[in-house]
Amino acid sequence: MSYTEAKEKYAALGVDTEAALDKLKTAPVSLRCWQGDDVRGFDTDPTKPLTGGIQTTGSYPGRARTPRELMADIEEVLKLCPGTKKLNLHASYAVFAPGEWVNREKLEPKHFAPWVEFCKKHGLGADFNPTFFSHPKCDPLTLSSPNEETRRFWIEHGRASVRISQYLAEELGQPCIMNIWTGDGFKDIPADRLGPRLRYKQSIDEILSEPFDFTKVKPCIESKVFGIGVESYTVGSAEYALSYAAMNPGKCIPLMDNGHYHPTEVVSDKIPALLTFFPELALHITRPIRWDSDHVVLLDDETKEICKEIVRCGGLEGRVHMALDYFDASINRVSAWVTGFRNVQKALLMALLTPNEQLKALQDGDRFTELMVRQEELKTMPFGEIWDEYCRRAGCPLDGELYPAVAAYEARGKRYFAFMLLESKQAYMHEVGYGESGAQRVDIARHHAILPNPSQKVASFAVIESKTLSVSFCDKERAIAGENRWLIPDGLLQCSMEASSKEVFDAVTRIVEEVAEEYGANAAVAVSKAKAYVAENADESDELAPWDL
């Protein structure tokens, strides 16, 4: 069926497909940057585990390690997804100049200038999140901590985030949703439930006392039911977050994440409930499986119901600020990004292709039998042809073309050259034949075997990364011309087995951080000084005494 034929079928229901496509292509959905690097960020040690209620599962290759790699992956996502996008940033994705680093309470707009340049290049708006997790200053509480020094650090980080959000909104000409989420809570039953919440409220009050333009910056508080290590009590519960927004109009809007409720609750029903009282709300779309597991968003029933309510309640007119919030490291990250975004776009398009006014009239007229029949008949309408046309006009892959595009991008990643050393070995085999007399005979013949048999291990091999020429090898010393030599690194590749400068700096970083943490020093400052010392010493000597360091 062609698009023209599908368009006519929808027209028979009173649905204008052209109007639906025009509406959808201007509805912004915010893409979170942290899908590309498993929520690691750039301001702390990426080799250390995530903390503060954040966890990513999976170890699929290709995790972005630098701002440049992350931006390259996001650019690919933008190519593969139709529609209008925004970029959702966490404070931990600050980009520092060489040799520069500041702690989170000292962050400035300039640390996000590269992201502004990126967004301008691609016509994106930006949302922002202060990062209240995976940091030594989590004790493990942040804004609700009874420790005044801890709480003050995180308040100042929140105030810095307000200034950065204002900068993003002004530079990009679009409102910036600034989301406050903490993993504050307790693993077991608390003795005091009120105290942490009062401190949390006071902290947020102080953060939002930082001057900002509410037409440009939209602060919100994200709630949660429970998390890893906070199973019994969460400071920022749903009731808490919603009450704060209700009591602070013109300063805070409500936010819902459809993974942050009990499994039997549905956010699709909460959207019209909140829009009855609030002029606007922020919405994080994810896919929870039994809890806030943040699986890739599918085109499932609840995603479709959420998007129906967004469309029916005027959400695409600016009342609902949509963002995706999931991260999956078990599959190709670009594919995870793209699949979820395209599924939300599909669900929105389905909602726009629904004759909502007709269905509402049936409901208001108590014609529920006809309502059910009409709703079920919509499920077999030629939606796929309308979606394909949407993708064609956006210059994006159609369904069926997406995976080859993702696979082609993945293939442009790291490339390796590998070889194996297969030694010639004596072997024996039986030869059965006939002698001159015609009698059958069996001989044992000797020959040289090169290829290993299926159960034989290859003892010597090397793998070379094509860009960096870094070598990983497995070999053994051999006696050659009276000398013990490594055949692969010394004879064939003529490479060094000494640590590279990067490996030296990585080792120094690891050791200095461990010592700094043991003695309560600032690890980042200690590492910066240590690297400077190593660099200076390298000009004078090939060796470095650890005790001098």
Coordinates of N, CA, C and O in Angstrom, one line a residue, residues 308-422:
K308 N -0.8 8.8 23.9 CA -2.2 9.2 23.7 C -2.5 10.4 24.6 O -3.2 11.3 24.2
E309 N -2.2 10.2 25.9 CA -2.6 11.3 26.8 C -1.8 12.6 26.6 O -2.3 13.7 26.8
I310 N -0.5 12.5 26.1 CA 0.2 13.7 25.8 C -0.5 14.4 24.7 O -0.7 15.7 24.8
V311 N -0.9 13.7 23.7 CA -1.6 14.4 22.5 C -3.0 14.9 22.9 O -3.3 16.0 22.6
R312 N -3.8 14.0 23.6 CA -5.1 14.4 24.0 C -5.2 15.6 24.9 O -6.1 16.5 24.9
C313 N -4.2 15.8 25.8 CA -4.2 16.8 26.8 C -3.4 18.1 26.4 O -3.1 18.9 27.2
G314 N -3.1 18.1 25.1 CA -2.4 19.3 24.6 C -0.9 19.4 25.0 O -0.3 20.4 25.0
G315 N -0.3 18.2 25.2 CA 1.1 18.1 25.6 C 2.0 18.6 24.5 O 3.1 19.2 24.8
L316 N 1.7 18.4 23.3 CA 2.5 18.9 22.2 C 2.5 20.4 21.9 O 3.2 20.9 21.1
E317 N 1.6 21.0 22.7 CA 1.5 22.5 22.6 C 2.4 23.1 23.7 O 2.2 24.3 24.0
G318 N 3.3 22.4 24.3 CA 4.2 22.9 25.3 C 3.8 22.5 26.7 O 4.5 22.9 27.7
R319 N 2.8 21.8 26.9 CA 2.4 21.5 28.3 C 3.1 20.3 28.9 O 3.3 20.1 30.1
V320 N 3.7 19.4 28.0 CA 4.5 18.3 28.5 C 5.8 18.3 27.8 O 6.0 18.3 26.6
H321 N 6.9 18.4 28.7 CA 8.3 18.4 28.2 C 8.8 17.0 28.3 O 9.0 16.4 29.3
M322 N 8.9 16.4 27.1 CA 9.3 15.0 27.0 C 10.8 14.7 27.0 O 11.5 15.5 26.3
A323 N 11.2 13.7 27.7 CA 12.6 13.3 27.6 C 12.7 11.8 27.8 O 11.8 11.2 28.5
L324 N 13.6 11.2 27.2 CA 13.9 9.7 27.4 C 14.9 9.6 28.5 O 15.8 10.4 28.7
D325 N 14.7 8.5 29.3 CA 15.6 8.3 30.5 C 15.8 6.8 30.7 O 15.1 6.2 31.5
Y326 N 16.7 6.2 29.9 CA 17.1 4.8 30.1 C 18.5 4.7 29.6 O 19.0 5.5 28.9
F327 N 19.2 3.6 30.0 CA 20.5 3.3 29.6 C 20.8 1.8 29.6 O 20.5 1.2 30.6
D328 N 21.3 1.3 28.5 CA 21.5 -0.1 28.4 C 22.8 -0.4 27.8 O 23.2 0.1 26.7
A329 N 23.7 -1.1 28.5 CA 25.0 -1.4 28.1 C 25.2 -2.8 27.6 O 26.3 -3.3 27.3
S330 N 24.0 -3.5 27.5 CA 24.1 -4.9 27.0 C 24.0 -5.1 25.5 O 24.2 -6.2 25.0
I331 N 23.6 -4.0 24.8 CA 23.5 -4.1 23.4 C 24.2 -2.8 22.8 O 24.6 -2.0 23.6
N332 N 24.2 -2.7 21.5 CA 24.8 -1.6 20.9 C 24.2 -0.3 21.4 O 22.9 -0.2 21.3
R333 N 24.9 0.6 21.9 CA 24.4 1.8 22.6 C 23.7 2.7 21.6 O 22.7 3.3 21.9
V334 N 24.2 2.9 20.4 CA 23.5 3.7 19.4 C 22.2 3.1 19.1 O 21.2 3.8 18.9
S335 N 22.1 1.8 18.9 CA 20.9 1.1 18.6 C 19.9 1.3 19.8 O 18.7 1.6 19.5
A336 N 20.3 1.2 21.0 CA 19.5 1.5 22.1 C 18.9 2.9 22.1 O 17.7 3.1 22.4
W337 N 19.7 3.9 21.9 CA 19.3 5.2 21.8 C 18.2 5.4 20.7 O 17.1 5.9 21.0
V338 N 18.5 4.9 19.5 CA 17.7 5.1 18.3 C 16.4 4.4 18.5 O 15.3 4.9 18.2
T339 N 16.4 3.1 18.9 CA 15.2 2.3 19.0 C 14.2 2.9 20.0 O 13.0 3.0 19.6
G340 N 14.7 3.4 21.1 CA 13.7 4.0 22.1 C 13.1 5.3 21.5 O 11.9 5.6 21.7
F341 N 14.0 6.1 20.9 CA 13.5 7.4 20.4 C 12.5 7.2 19.3 O 11.4 7.8 19.2
R342 N 12.8 6.3 18.3 CA 11.9 6.0 17.2 C 10.6 5.4 17.7 O 9.5 5.7 17.2
N343 N 10.6 4.6 18.8 CA 9.4 4.0 19.3 C 8.5 5.1 20.0 O 7.3 5.0 19.9
V344 N 9.1 6.1 20.7 CA 8.3 7.2 21.2 C 7.7 8.0 20.0 O 6.5 8.4 20.1
Q345 N 8.5 8.2 19.0 CA 7.9 8.9 17.8 C 6.8 8.1 17.2 O 5.8 8.7 16.8
K346 N 6.9 6.8 17.1 CA 5.8 6.0 16.6 C 4.6 6.1 17.4 O 3.5 6.2 16.9
A347 N 4.8 6.1 18.7 CA 3.6 6.1 19.6 C 2.9 7.5 19.5 O 1.7 7.6 19.6
L348 N 3.7 8.6 19.4 CA 3.1 9.9 19.2 C 2.4 10.0 17.9 O 1.3 10.6 17.8
L349 N 2.9 9.4 16.9 CA 2.3 9.4 15.6 C 1.0 8.7 15.6 O 0.0 9.1 15.0
M350 N 1.0 7.5 16.2 CA -0.3 6.7 16.4 C -1.3 7.6 17.1 O -2.5 7.6 16.7
A351 N -0.9 8.3 18.1 CA -1.9 9.1 18.9 C -2.4 10.3 18.0 O -3.6 10.6 18.0
L352 N -1.5 10.8 17.2 CA -2.0 11.9 16.3 C -2.9 11.4 15.1 O -3.6 12.2 14.6
L353 N -2.7 10.1 14.8 CA -3.6 9.5 13.8 C -4.9 8.9 14.3 O -5.6 8.2 13.6
T354 N -5.2 9.2 15.6 CA -6.4 8.7 16.2 C -7.5 9.8 16.2 O -7.2 11.0 16.5
P355 N -8.7 9.4 15.7 CA -9.8 10.4 15.7 C -10.3 10.7 17.1 O -11.4 10.2 17.5
N356 N -9.5 11.4 17.9 CA -9.7 11.5 19.4 C -11.1 12.2 19.7 O -11.8 11.8 20.6
E357 N -11.4 13.2 18.9 CA -12.7 13.9 19.2 C -13.9 13.0 18.9 O -14.9 13.0 19.7
Q358 N -13.8 12.2 17.9 CA -14.9 11.2 17.6 C -15.0 10.2 18.8 O -16.1 9.9 19.2
L359 N -13.9 9.7 19.2 CA -13.9 8.7 20.3 C -14.4 9.3 21.6 O -15.1 8.7 22.4
K360 N -14.0 10.6 21.9 CA -14.5 11.3 23.1 C -16.0 11.4 23.0 O -16.7 11.3 24.0
A361 N -16.5 11.7 21.8 CA -18.0 11.9 21.7 C -18.7 10.6 22.0 O -19.8 10.6 22.6
L362 N -18.1 9.5 21.5 CA -18.7 8.2 21.8 C -18.8 7.9 23.3 O -19.7 7.4 23.9
Q363 N -17.7 8.3 24.0 CA -17.6 8.1 25.5 C -18.6 8.9 26.2 O -19.3 8.5 27.1
D364 N -18.7 10.2 25.8 CA -19.6 11.1 26.5 C -21.0 10.8 26.2 O -21.9 11.1 27.0
G365 N -21.3 10.1 25.1 CA -22.6 9.7 24.7 C -23.0 8.3 25.2 O -24.0 7.7 24.8
D366 N -22.1 7.7 26.1 CA -22.4 6.4 26.7 C -22.5 5.3 25.6 O -23.1 4.2 25.8
R367 N -21.8 5.5 24.5 CA -21.8 4.5 23.4 C -20.6 3.6 23.5 O -19.7 3.6 22.6
F368 N -20.5 2.9 24.6 CA -19.2 2.2 24.9 C -19.0 1.0 24.0 O -17.8 0.6 23.8
T369 N -20.0 0.3 23.5 CA -19.9 -0.8 22.6 C -19.2 -0.3 21.3 O -18.2 -0.9 20.8
E370 N -19.7 0.7 20.7 CA -19.2 1.3 19.5 C -17.8 1.8 19.8 O -16.9 1.7 18.9
L371 N -17.5 2.4 20.9 CA -16.2 2.9 21.3 C -15.2 1.8 21.2 O -14.1 2.0 20.7
M372 N -15.5 0.7 21.9 CA -14.6 -0.4 21.9 C -14.3 -0.9 20.4 O -13.1 -1.2 20.1
V373 N -15.3 -1.1 19.7 CA -15.2 -1.6 18.3 C -14.3 -0.6 17.5 O -13.3 -1.0 16.8
R374 N -14.5 0.7 17.6 CA -13.8 1.7 16.8 C -12.3 1.7 17.3 O -11.4 1.8 16.5
Q375 N -12.1 1.6 18.6 CA -10.7 1.6 19.1 C -9.9 0.4 18.6 O -8.7 0.5 18.2
E376 N -10.6 -0.8 18.5 CA -9.9 -2.0 18.1 C -9.7 -1.9 16.6 O -8.6 -2.4 16.1
E377 N -10.6 -1.4 15.8 CA -10.4 -1.3 14.4 C -9.2 -0.4 14.0 O -8.5 -0.6 13.0
L378 N -8.9 0.6 14.9 CA -7.7 1.5 14.6 C -6.4 0.7 14.6 O -5.4 1.1 14.0
K379 N -6.4 -0.4 15.3 CA -5.1 -1.2 15.4 C -4.7 -1.8 14.1 O -3.5 -2.2 13.9
T380 N -5.6 -1.9 13.2 CA -5.2 -2.6 11.9 C -5.2 -1.5 10.7 O -5.1 -1.9 9.6
M381 N -5.2 -0.3 11.1 CA -5.1 0.8 10.1 C -3.6 0.8 9.6 O -2.7 0.4 10.3
P382 N -3.4 1.3 8.3 CA -2.0 1.2 7.7 C -1.1 2.2 8.3 O -0.6 3.1 7.6
F383 N -0.8 2.1 9.6 CA 0.1 3.0 10.2 C 1.5 3.0 9.6 O 2.2 4.0 9.5
G384 N 2.0 1.8 9.3 CA 3.4 1.6 8.8 C 3.7 2.5 7.6 O 4.8 3.0 7.4
E385 N 2.7 2.7 6.7 CA 2.9 3.5 5.5 C 3.1 5.0 5.9 O 3.9 5.7 5.2
I386 N 2.4 5.4 6.9 CA 2.5 6.8 7.3 C 3.8 7.0 8.0 O 4.5 8.0 7.8
W387 N 4.3 6.1 8.8 CA 5.6 6.1 9.5 C 6.7 6.2 8.4 O 7.6 7.0 8.5
D388 N 6.6 5.3 7.4 CA 7.6 5.3 6.4 C 7.7 6.6 5.7 O 8.8 7.1 5.4
E389 N 6.6 7.2 5.4 CA 6.6 8.6 4.8 C 7.3 9.6 5.7 O 8.0 10.5 5.2
Y390 N 7.0 9.5 7.0 CA 7.6 10.4 7.9 C 9.1 10.3 7.9 O 9.9 11.3 7.9
C391 N 9.6 9.1 7.9 CA 11.1 8.8 7.8 C 11.7 9.3 6.5 O 12.8 9.9 6.5
R392 N 11.0 9.0 5.4 CA 11.5 9.5 4.1 C 11.7 11.0 4.1 O 12.7 11.5 3.6
R393 N 10.7 11.7 4.5 CA 10.8 13.2 4.5 C 11.9 13.7 5.4 O 12.4 14.8 5.2
A394 N 12.2 13.0 6.5 CA 13.2 13.4 7.4 C 14.6 12.9 6.9 O 15.6 13.3 7.5
G395 N 14.6 12.1 5.9 CA 15.9 11.5 5.4 C 16.5 10.5 6.3 O 17.7 10.3 6.4
C396 N 15.7 9.8 7.0 CA 16.1 8.8 8.0 C 15.8 7.3 7.4 O 14.9 7.2 6.6
P397 N 16.5 6.3 7.9 CA 16.2 5.0 7.5 C 14.8 4.5 7.8 O 14.2 4.9 8.9
L398 N 14.2 3.8 6.9 CA 12.9 3.2 7.1 C 13.0 2.0 8.0 O 14.2 1.5 8.2
D399 N 12.0 1.5 8.6 CA 12.0 0.2 9.3 C 12.5 -0.8 8.3 O 12.0 -0.9 7.1
G400 N 13.4 -1.7 8.7 CA 14.1 -2.6 7.8 C 15.4 -2.2 7.3 O 16.3 -3.0 6.9
E401 N 15.6 -0.8 7.4 CA 16.9 -0.3 7.0 C 17.8 0.2 8.2 O 18.9 0.6 8.0
L402 N 17.2 0.1 9.3 CA 17.8 0.7 10.5 C 19.0 -0.1 11.0 O 20.1 0.4 11.2
Y403 N 18.8 -1.4 11.1 CA 19.9 -2.3 11.7 C 21.1 -2.2 10.8 O 22.3 -2.1 11.3
P404 N 21.0 -2.3 9.4 CA 22.2 -2.2 8.6 C 22.9 -0.9 8.8 O 24.2 -0.9 8.8
A405 N 22.2 0.2 9.1 CA 22.8 1.5 9.3 C 23.6 1.5 10.6 O 24.7 2.0 10.7
V406 N 23.0 0.9 11.6 CA 23.7 0.8 12.9 C 24.9 -0.1 12.8 O 26.0 0.2 13.4
A407 N 24.8 -1.2 12.2 CA 25.9 -2.1 12.0 C 27.0 -1.5 11.2 O 28.2 -1.7 11.5
A408 N 26.7 -0.7 10.2 CA 27.7 0.0 9.4 C 28.5 1.0 10.3 O 29.7 1.1 10.2
Y409 N 27.8 1.7 11.2 CA 28.4 2.7 12.0 C 29.3 1.9 13.0 O 30.5 2.4 13.3
E410 N 28.8 0.8 13.6 CA 29.6 0.1 14.5 C 30.9 -0.5 13.9 O 32.0 -0.5 14.5
A411 N 30.8 -0.8 12.6 CA 32.0 -1.4 11.9 C 33.1 -0.3 11.7 O 34.2 -0.6 11.4
R412 N 32.7 1.0 11.8 CA 33.6 2.0 11.6 C 34.4 2.3 12.9 O 35.3 3.2 12.9
G413 N 34.2 1.5 13.9 CA 34.9 1.7 15.1 C 36.3 1.2 15.1 O 37.0 1.3 14.1
K414 N 36.7 0.5 16.1 CA 38.1 0.0 16.2 C 38.3 -1.1 15.2 O 37.4 -2.0 15.0
R415 N 39.4 -1.1 14.5 CA 39.8 -2.2 13.6 C 41.1 -2.8 14.1 O 42.0 -2.1 14.6
Y416 N 41.3 -4.1 14.0 CA 42.4 -4.8 14.5 C 43.0 -5.7 13.3 O 42.4 -6.1 12.4
F417 N 44.3 -5.8 13.4 CA 45.1 -6.8 12.6 C 45.6 -7.8 13.5 O 46.2 -7.5 14.5
A418 N 45.4 -9.1 13.2 CA 45.9 -10.2 14.0 C 46.6 -11.2 13.2 O 46.3 -11.4 12.0
F419 N 47.6 -11.9 13.8 CA 48.2 -13.0 13.2 C 48.6 -14.1 14.2 O 48.7 -13.8 15.4
M420 N 48.8 -15.3 13.7 CA 49.2 -16.4 14.6 C 50.5 -17.0 14.1 O 50.7 -17.0 12.9
L421 N 51.3 -17.5 15.0 CA 52.5 -18.2 14.7 C 52.2 -19.7 14.7 O 52.0 -20.2 15.8
L422 N 52.2 -20.3 13.6 CA 51.9 -21.7 13.5 C 53.2 -22.5 13.2 O 53.8 -22.4 12.1

